[in-house]
Each structure stands twice: as structure tokens, then as C-alpha cells.
Short mmCIF file of C-alpha atoms in Angstrom, two decimals:
data_model
loop_
_atom_site.label_atom_id
_atom_site.label_comp_id
_atom_site.label_asym_id
_atom_site.label_seq_id
_atom_site.Cartn_x
_atom_site.Cartn_y
_atom_site.Cartn_z
CA MET A 65 -1.81 7.70 -17.55
CA GLU A 66 -2.88 11.11 -16.28
CA TYR A 67 -3.52 11.91 -12.63
CA THR A 68 -7.06 13.28 -12.57
CA TYR A 69 -8.35 12.39 -9.09
CA LYS A 70 -10.46 15.26 -7.71
CA GLY A 71 -10.20 14.49 -4.02
CA LYS A 72 -13.12 14.53 -1.64
CA ASP A 73 -14.70 16.79 0.94
CA TYR A 74 -11.97 16.57 3.54
CA PRO A 75 -12.77 17.96 7.02
CA LYS A 76 -11.62 21.54 7.51
CA GLU A 77 -11.59 21.22 11.30
CA LEU A 78 -10.27 18.38 13.42
CA ASN A 79 -13.22 17.09 15.42
CA ILE A 80 -12.00 14.19 17.53
CA LYS A 81 -13.18 12.88 20.88
CA HIS A 82 -9.77 12.17 22.36
CA GLN A 83 -7.26 14.99 21.94
CA GLU A 84 -4.38 12.73 22.95
CA VAL A 85 -4.80 10.88 19.64
CA PHE A 86 -3.67 14.02 17.82
CA THR A 87 -1.08 14.97 20.44
CA THR A 88 0.67 11.62 20.28
CA LEU A 89 0.31 10.68 16.61
CA SER A 90 1.46 14.07 15.35
CA LYS A 91 4.88 13.56 16.94
CA ASP A 92 8.07 12.28 15.38
CA PRO A 93 7.96 8.59 16.46
CA ARG A 94 11.39 9.04 18.04
CA ASP A 95 9.73 11.43 20.50
CA ILE A 96 6.76 9.21 21.41
CA THR A 97 7.17 7.45 24.73
CA ARG A 98 6.00 3.89 25.30
CA ARG A 99 3.61 5.21 27.98
CA GLU A 100 2.01 7.67 25.54
CA PHE A 101 1.68 5.01 22.87
CA ASP A 102 0.18 2.41 25.22
CA HIS A 103 -2.33 4.94 26.54
CA LEU A 104 -3.92 5.23 23.10
CA PHE A 105 -5.02 1.60 23.32
CA ASP A 106 -6.90 2.31 26.55
CA ILE A 107 -9.36 4.36 24.47
CA PRO A 108 -12.49 2.41 23.49
CA THR A 109 -11.68 0.85 20.12
CA GLU A 110 -14.59 2.33 18.17
CA GLU A 111 -13.83 5.82 19.44
CA PHE A 112 -10.12 5.45 18.77
CA CYS A 113 -10.78 4.22 15.24
CA ALA A 114 -13.15 7.11 14.49
CA ASP A 115 -10.55 9.60 15.71
CA GLU A 116 -7.82 7.94 13.62
CA GLU A 117 -9.92 8.09 10.45
CA GLN A 118 -10.79 11.73 11.11
CA LEU A 119 -7.14 12.57 11.75
CA ILE A 120 -5.97 11.08 8.44
CA LEU A 121 -8.67 12.81 6.38
CA TRP A 122 -8.05 16.15 8.10
CA GLU A 123 -4.32 15.93 7.40
CA LEU A 124 -4.96 14.96 3.76
CA GLY A 125 -7.19 18.01 3.42
CA LYS A 126 -4.35 20.30 4.54
CA GLN A 127 -1.96 18.69 2.07
CA TRP A 128 -4.32 18.40 -0.90
CA GLY A 129 -3.03 19.90 -4.15
CA LYS A 130 0.42 20.81 -2.85
CA SER A 131 3.68 19.96 -4.57
CA ALA A 132 6.68 18.35 -2.91
CA GLU A 133 8.34 21.77 -2.56
CA GLN A 134 5.22 23.30 -1.01
CA LEU A 135 4.83 20.41 1.43
CA GLU A 136 8.44 20.70 2.58
CA SER A 137 8.08 24.41 3.32
CA ASP A 138 4.51 24.40 4.70
CA THR A 139 4.52 24.55 8.49
CA THR A 140 0.80 23.68 8.70
CA VAL A 141 1.26 20.11 7.43
CA ASN A 142 2.66 17.18 9.38
CA GLN A 143 4.68 14.34 7.86
CA PHE A 144 4.22 11.98 10.82
CA ILE A 145 0.44 11.89 11.33
CA ILE A 146 -0.44 9.58 8.46
CA ARG A 147 2.55 7.28 8.93
CA ASN A 148 1.87 6.89 12.66
CA THR A 149 -1.89 6.50 12.30
CA LEU A 150 -1.58 3.80 9.64
CA ILE A 151 0.40 1.82 12.22
CA THR A 152 -2.05 2.24 15.10
CA LEU A 153 -4.95 1.32 12.80
CA LEU A 154 -3.51 -2.20 12.65
CA THR A 155 -5.15 -2.93 16.01
CA SER A 156 -8.16 -0.61 15.92
CA TYR A 157 -9.47 -0.63 12.34
CA SER A 158 -13.04 -1.10 11.22
CA PHE A 159 -14.17 -1.86 7.68
CA SER A 160 -14.80 1.88 7.16
CA SER A 161 -11.08 2.40 7.75
CA PHE A 162 -10.17 0.61 4.54
CA ASP A 163 -11.47 3.36 2.28
CA VAL A 164 -9.63 5.94 4.39
CA VAL A 165 -6.42 3.93 3.96
CA LEU A 166 -6.90 3.80 0.20
CA GLU A 167 -7.66 7.52 0.19
CA VAL A 168 -4.03 8.04 1.18
CA LEU A 169 -3.01 6.22 -2.02
CA ARG A 170 -5.43 8.28 -4.12
CA GLN A 171 -3.28 11.34 -3.47
CA SER A 172 -0.60 12.68 -5.78
CA GLU A 173 2.78 10.98 -5.77
CA ASP A 174 4.29 14.00 -4.03
CA ILE A 175 1.83 13.67 -1.15
CA ILE A 176 2.26 9.90 -0.89
CA ARG A 177 6.05 10.18 -0.77
CA PHE A 178 5.91 13.06 1.72
CA ASN A 179 3.97 10.93 4.19
CA LEU A 180 5.30 7.49 3.26
CA PRO A 181 8.90 7.50 2.04
CA ASP A 182 9.97 4.42 0.11
CA TYR A 183 12.61 2.49 2.05
CA ASN A 184 13.93 0.16 -0.65
CA GLY A 185 10.44 -1.14 -1.38
CA PHE A 186 8.90 -0.77 2.08
CA THR A 187 6.34 1.92 2.90
CA TYR A 188 4.37 2.15 6.12
CA ILE A 189 1.07 1.60 4.34
CA LEU A 190 1.91 -2.01 3.40
CA PRO A 191 1.00 -3.59 6.78
CA ILE A 192 -2.53 -2.15 6.88
CA LEU A 193 -3.01 -3.00 3.19
CA SER A 194 -2.38 -6.63 4.13
CA ILE A 195 -5.39 -6.35 6.46
CA VAL A 196 -7.47 -4.87 3.63
CA PHE A 197 -6.51 -7.87 1.49
CA GLU A 198 -7.47 -10.30 4.25
CA TYR A 199 -10.99 -8.92 4.65
CA GLU A 200 -11.82 -6.92 1.51
CA PRO A 201 -9.56 -8.03 -1.37
CA LYS A 202 -12.09 -6.67 -3.86
CA GLN A 203 -11.22 -3.15 -2.72
CA LEU A 204 -7.62 -3.63 -3.85
CA GLU A 205 -8.75 -5.02 -7.20
CA GLN A 206 -11.06 -2.05 -7.70
CA PHE A 207 -8.22 0.30 -6.78
CA LEU A 208 -6.03 -1.17 -9.54
CA LEU A 209 -8.90 -0.51 -11.97
CA GLU A 210 -9.71 3.00 -10.77
CA GLU A 211 -9.18 5.76 -13.33
CA GLY A 212 -6.91 8.73 -12.92
CA LEU A 213 -4.69 7.59 -10.04
CA THR A 214 -0.90 7.68 -9.93
CA ASP A 215 1.11 4.81 -11.32
CA TYR A 216 3.14 4.87 -8.11
CA SER A 217 0.10 4.10 -5.95
CA LYS A 218 -0.88 1.16 -8.15
CA ARG A 219 2.67 -0.16 -7.95
CA ILE A 220 2.39 -0.19 -4.14
CA VAL A 221 -0.86 -2.20 -4.28
CA ALA A 222 0.52 -4.63 -6.86
CA GLU A 223 3.61 -5.26 -4.73
CA LEU A 224 1.46 -5.82 -1.66
CA LEU A 225 -0.57 -8.43 -3.51
CA ALA A 226 2.63 -10.20 -4.56
CA ARG A 227 3.72 -10.37 -0.93
CA MET A 228 0.39 -11.89 0.02
CA GLY A 229 0.98 -14.54 -2.64
CA CYS A 230 4.37 -15.36 -1.17
CA GLU A 231 3.19 -15.70 2.43
CA THR A 232 1.81 -19.20 2.01
CA GLU A 233 1.46 -21.71 4.81
CA THR A 234 3.14 -24.82 3.45
CA ASP A 235 1.35 -27.10 5.90
CA ASN A 236 -2.10 -25.79 5.00
CA GLU A 237 -2.88 -26.73 1.42
CA ALA A 238 -6.49 -25.55 1.57
CA TYR A 239 -5.41 -22.09 2.70
CA ASN A 240 -2.67 -21.92 0.08
CA LYS A 241 -5.07 -22.88 -2.69
CA LYS A 242 -7.64 -20.32 -1.57
CA LEU A 243 -4.99 -17.59 -1.50
CA HIS A 244 -3.58 -18.63 -4.87
CA ASP A 245 -7.04 -18.67 -6.47
CA GLU A 246 -7.91 -15.27 -4.95
CA LEU A 247 -4.79 -13.67 -6.39
CA SER A 248 -5.16 -15.42 -9.74
CA GLY A 249 -8.70 -14.10 -10.06
CA ILE A 250 -7.73 -10.56 -9.12
CA PHE A 251 -4.73 -10.35 -11.43
CA GLY A 252 -6.52 -12.15 -14.25
CA ARG A 253 -9.39 -9.66 -14.24
CA VAL A 254 -7.02 -6.71 -13.86
CA LEU A 255 -4.88 -7.83 -16.81
CA ASP A 256 -7.97 -8.30 -18.99
CA ALA A 257 -9.04 -4.74 -18.17
CA TYR A 258 -5.55 -3.37 -18.81
CA ILE A 259 -5.34 -5.12 -22.19
CA SER A 260 -8.64 -3.50 -23.18
CA ASP A 261 -7.68 -0.09 -21.78
CA TYR A 262 -4.14 0.24 -23.15
CA PRO A 263 -2.89 2.60 -24.52
CA THR A 264 -5.78 5.07 -24.83
CA GLY A 265 -7.50 4.66 -21.46
CA ASN A 266 -6.63 6.02 -18.04
CA ILE A 267 -6.43 3.02 -15.72
CA CYS A 268 -2.94 1.86 -16.62
CA ASP A 269 0.28 2.70 -18.43
CA LYS A 270 3.42 0.72 -19.23
CA TYR A 271 4.84 1.32 -15.74
CA VAL A 272 1.70 0.00 -14.01
CA VAL A 273 1.38 -3.02 -16.29
CA SER A 274 5.05 -3.85 -15.73
CA HIS A 275 4.67 -3.88 -11.96
CA VAL A 276 1.50 -5.97 -12.18
CA VAL A 277 3.38 -8.45 -14.39
CA LYS A 278 6.24 -8.48 -11.86
CA ALA A 279 3.74 -9.18 -9.06
CA ILE A 280 2.17 -12.03 -11.04
CA VAL A 281 5.56 -13.64 -11.64
CA ASN A 282 6.57 -13.21 -7.99
CA SER A 283 3.27 -14.84 -6.99
CA GLY A 284 3.96 -17.83 -9.25
CA LEU A 285 0.64 -17.53 -11.12
CA GLU A 286 1.58 -19.75 -14.05
CA GLU A 287 -2.05 -20.03 -15.18
CA LEU A 288 -1.90 -16.38 -16.32
CA SER A 289 0.87 -17.14 -18.82
CA GLU A 290 -1.31 -16.53 -21.89
CA GLN A 291 -2.28 -13.08 -20.65
CA LEU A 292 1.38 -12.30 -19.98
CA LYS A 293 2.18 -13.31 -23.55
CA THR A 294 -0.50 -10.90 -24.74
CA VAL A 295 0.83 -7.89 -22.83
CA TYR A 296 4.37 -8.58 -24.02
CA SER A 297 3.20 -8.99 -27.63
CA LYS A 298 1.36 -5.66 -27.43
CA ASP A 299 4.47 -3.91 -26.06
CA MET A 300 2.68 -3.00 -22.84
CA VAL A 301 5.65 -3.58 -20.51
CA ASP A 302 9.05 -2.18 -19.66
CA LYS A 303 11.40 -5.16 -19.49
CA LYS A 304 13.77 -3.20 -17.25
CA ILE A 305 11.07 -3.51 -14.58
CA CYS A 306 9.53 -6.93 -15.19
CA GLY A 307 12.14 -8.85 -17.15
CA GLU A 308 11.98 -11.02 -20.26
CA LEU A 309 8.88 -13.08 -21.03
CA ASP A 310 10.68 -16.40 -21.50
CA THR A 311 12.54 -16.02 -18.22
CA ASN A 312 9.34 -15.19 -16.36
CA LEU A 313 7.43 -18.14 -17.80
CA SER A 314 10.28 -20.45 -16.82
CA VAL A 315 10.49 -18.99 -13.30
CA MET A 316 6.75 -19.44 -12.69
CA LYS A 317 6.84 -23.00 -13.97
CA ASP A 318 9.95 -24.16 -12.15
CA LEU A 319 10.17 -22.07 -8.98
CA GLY A 320 6.65 -20.93 -8.06
CA CYS A 321 6.47 -18.05 -5.58
CA ALA A 322 9.43 -15.78 -5.05
CA ASP A 323 11.13 -15.53 -1.67
CA LEU A 324 10.24 -11.98 -0.66
CA ASN A 325 10.77 -10.10 2.58
CA TYR A 326 8.56 -10.90 5.56
CA LEU A 327 6.04 -8.10 6.04
CA GLU A 328 6.10 -6.87 9.64
CA THR A 329 2.64 -6.11 11.07
CA GLY A 330 3.47 -5.70 14.76
CA ILE A 331 2.69 -2.18 15.95
CA TYR A 332 5.63 -1.87 18.34
CA PRO A 333 8.43 -2.76 15.90
CA LEU A 334 6.77 -0.67 13.20
CA MET A 335 6.47 2.37 15.45
CA PHE A 336 9.78 2.21 17.26
CA LEU A 337 12.38 0.21 15.32
CA PRO A 338 14.59 1.74 12.61
CA THR A 339 13.40 0.74 9.16
CA TYR A 340 16.49 -1.31 8.36
CA LEU A 341 15.61 -3.64 11.25
CA ILE A 342 12.08 -4.34 10.00
CA TRP A 343 12.90 -4.46 6.28
CA ASP A 344 16.28 -5.93 5.39
CA ASN A 345 15.87 -5.51 1.62
CA THR A 346 16.82 -9.07 0.68
CA ASP A 347 14.25 -9.25 -2.12
CA ASN A 348 15.17 -11.17 -5.25
CA PRO A 349 17.08 -8.64 -7.44
CA ASP A 350 16.59 -10.52 -10.70
CA PHE A 351 14.21 -8.00 -12.19
CA GLY A 352 16.79 -5.22 -12.22
CA GLU A 353 15.43 -1.67 -12.19
CA GLN A 354 12.79 -1.02 -9.55
#
């Protein structure tokens, strides 16, 4: 799968209404005071959201096309803006924010990792992606089917969907069924497209398919077993990532959803707590290589 995304017309100048949005969110979170952070939420929500979206797109424009080495040495880029703004968006987003959030994942892997380091499976985009799933799940499905993106970005979305499948409310059967059916539909359509696309297309590769399979198994979507058999029979997966077919079929039948980490969505712990306190990395290790 080749990365061919061409970017968009990112703003060259930062035109925001409230300068304190930039001043605060461009800081290392260890240097942001509680008073500064709380003040941001005194800004009218629509204005704050518009400034946040503008700030992300402006920062992406400065980083566009740069390698990991260039990003590390470039004093004009900021590694905190996107991380911090994805957190504050949790309380101030609008539906227009969702495409801006996904624009972060349309970047190269170097840019994604520069802004959102992977802490044993946790990245700071996961909480806001859970909001995207709640209101616009079709956007995440379309992202998995978009051509020319990085396999790493699609892995992040697939893992987020698995977490949504594991956050069921055991006392609310109607909700659980709705969630299960939503995920089954998304992954079923995505797998059909991947089976048709592989190996000559540009929407998936073995790495992406493997992480989608892993997400399906973790979500306990036993009804997709026949499609899983197809991707295994066509040698579309890396078993080091997603395990053996027979084991996965048995797990989905007997155990249902995996017991994955709780996904923190509170803005204060996300902004101020060390990562090891919000993500304890107790995920099921059965799949082996990540």
C-alpha cells in the first residue's frame, strides 16, 4: 500500500479570534497551569472550536511533507499543539471538527508519530475518535476505505473500533445490540472491500488487514467468521499480528469481546496525568507482535 495522499490547502497564516488558544495549547502540557487551561473553556464554544480547528490545520501545514528527521530539527513546528488541541476538542467539538481530526491521520506516519507518540497502544487521538464513532461512525468506515493513506493510521482507527466494541453496557441489551450491529456492518463492508482490493489496490495491505482482523476478533464479531476464513485462505494476513484462524474462531465463539483497557475521555486526566496513569497497558497479549 503506497502513501499517495496529496494534502489540502492548509492555512498559511494563523487567523484565530482568541490568541490565548494558541498561547496555551502550544505549550508543553507540563507547563500549562490549571488557571490557563480553565480559561479556555470560558471562550464561547463555537468560537473556541473554530480556533481549535484552525490551529490544527495551520500546524499541519507547517509540518506537511517533512520527514521525522526534519521535524525533529525544525524550530518552526510544534509537537504539542495537535496533541493538546485534540484533548480540548473533547468538550468543544462540532461535526466539522471530525474531518479535521481525521486530517491528522491522513498525514504521513512520521508526522502522526511526531505529534502523537504511541504509548503501548495509546495515542492522544483515540478519545476524540470515540466521539467521531458515537456521532458519525460512517466517517471511520470511509477512512478505512480511503486510498493512499498509511497503514499505521488505519491500524489506529481499527483499534479504536475494537475498543468501542468492548465498551458494552451489560445491563442495556438494546444498546449492546445496536453497538454490535454497527460494528459488524462496518467491519463486514470493510472486509468485503479489502478482499476485492487485495493485493493490487491501494486501500489495504497485509498489515492493515491483519489489524482489522484483530479488531474483529477483539470485538467478538463471530458472524464475520466466513469473511475471516476468506482472508486467511487468500494469505491476506500476518499471523504474528492477528493470530491463527482456528484460535480466533474459537475465541469469538466462546469468549465474545476481549477485555481491553478503559479509554479515558476526561480532559483533565488526559492533559495533566502521566500516560502510565491513564493507560496501564493490561491489554490481552495473546496476539503476540503488535
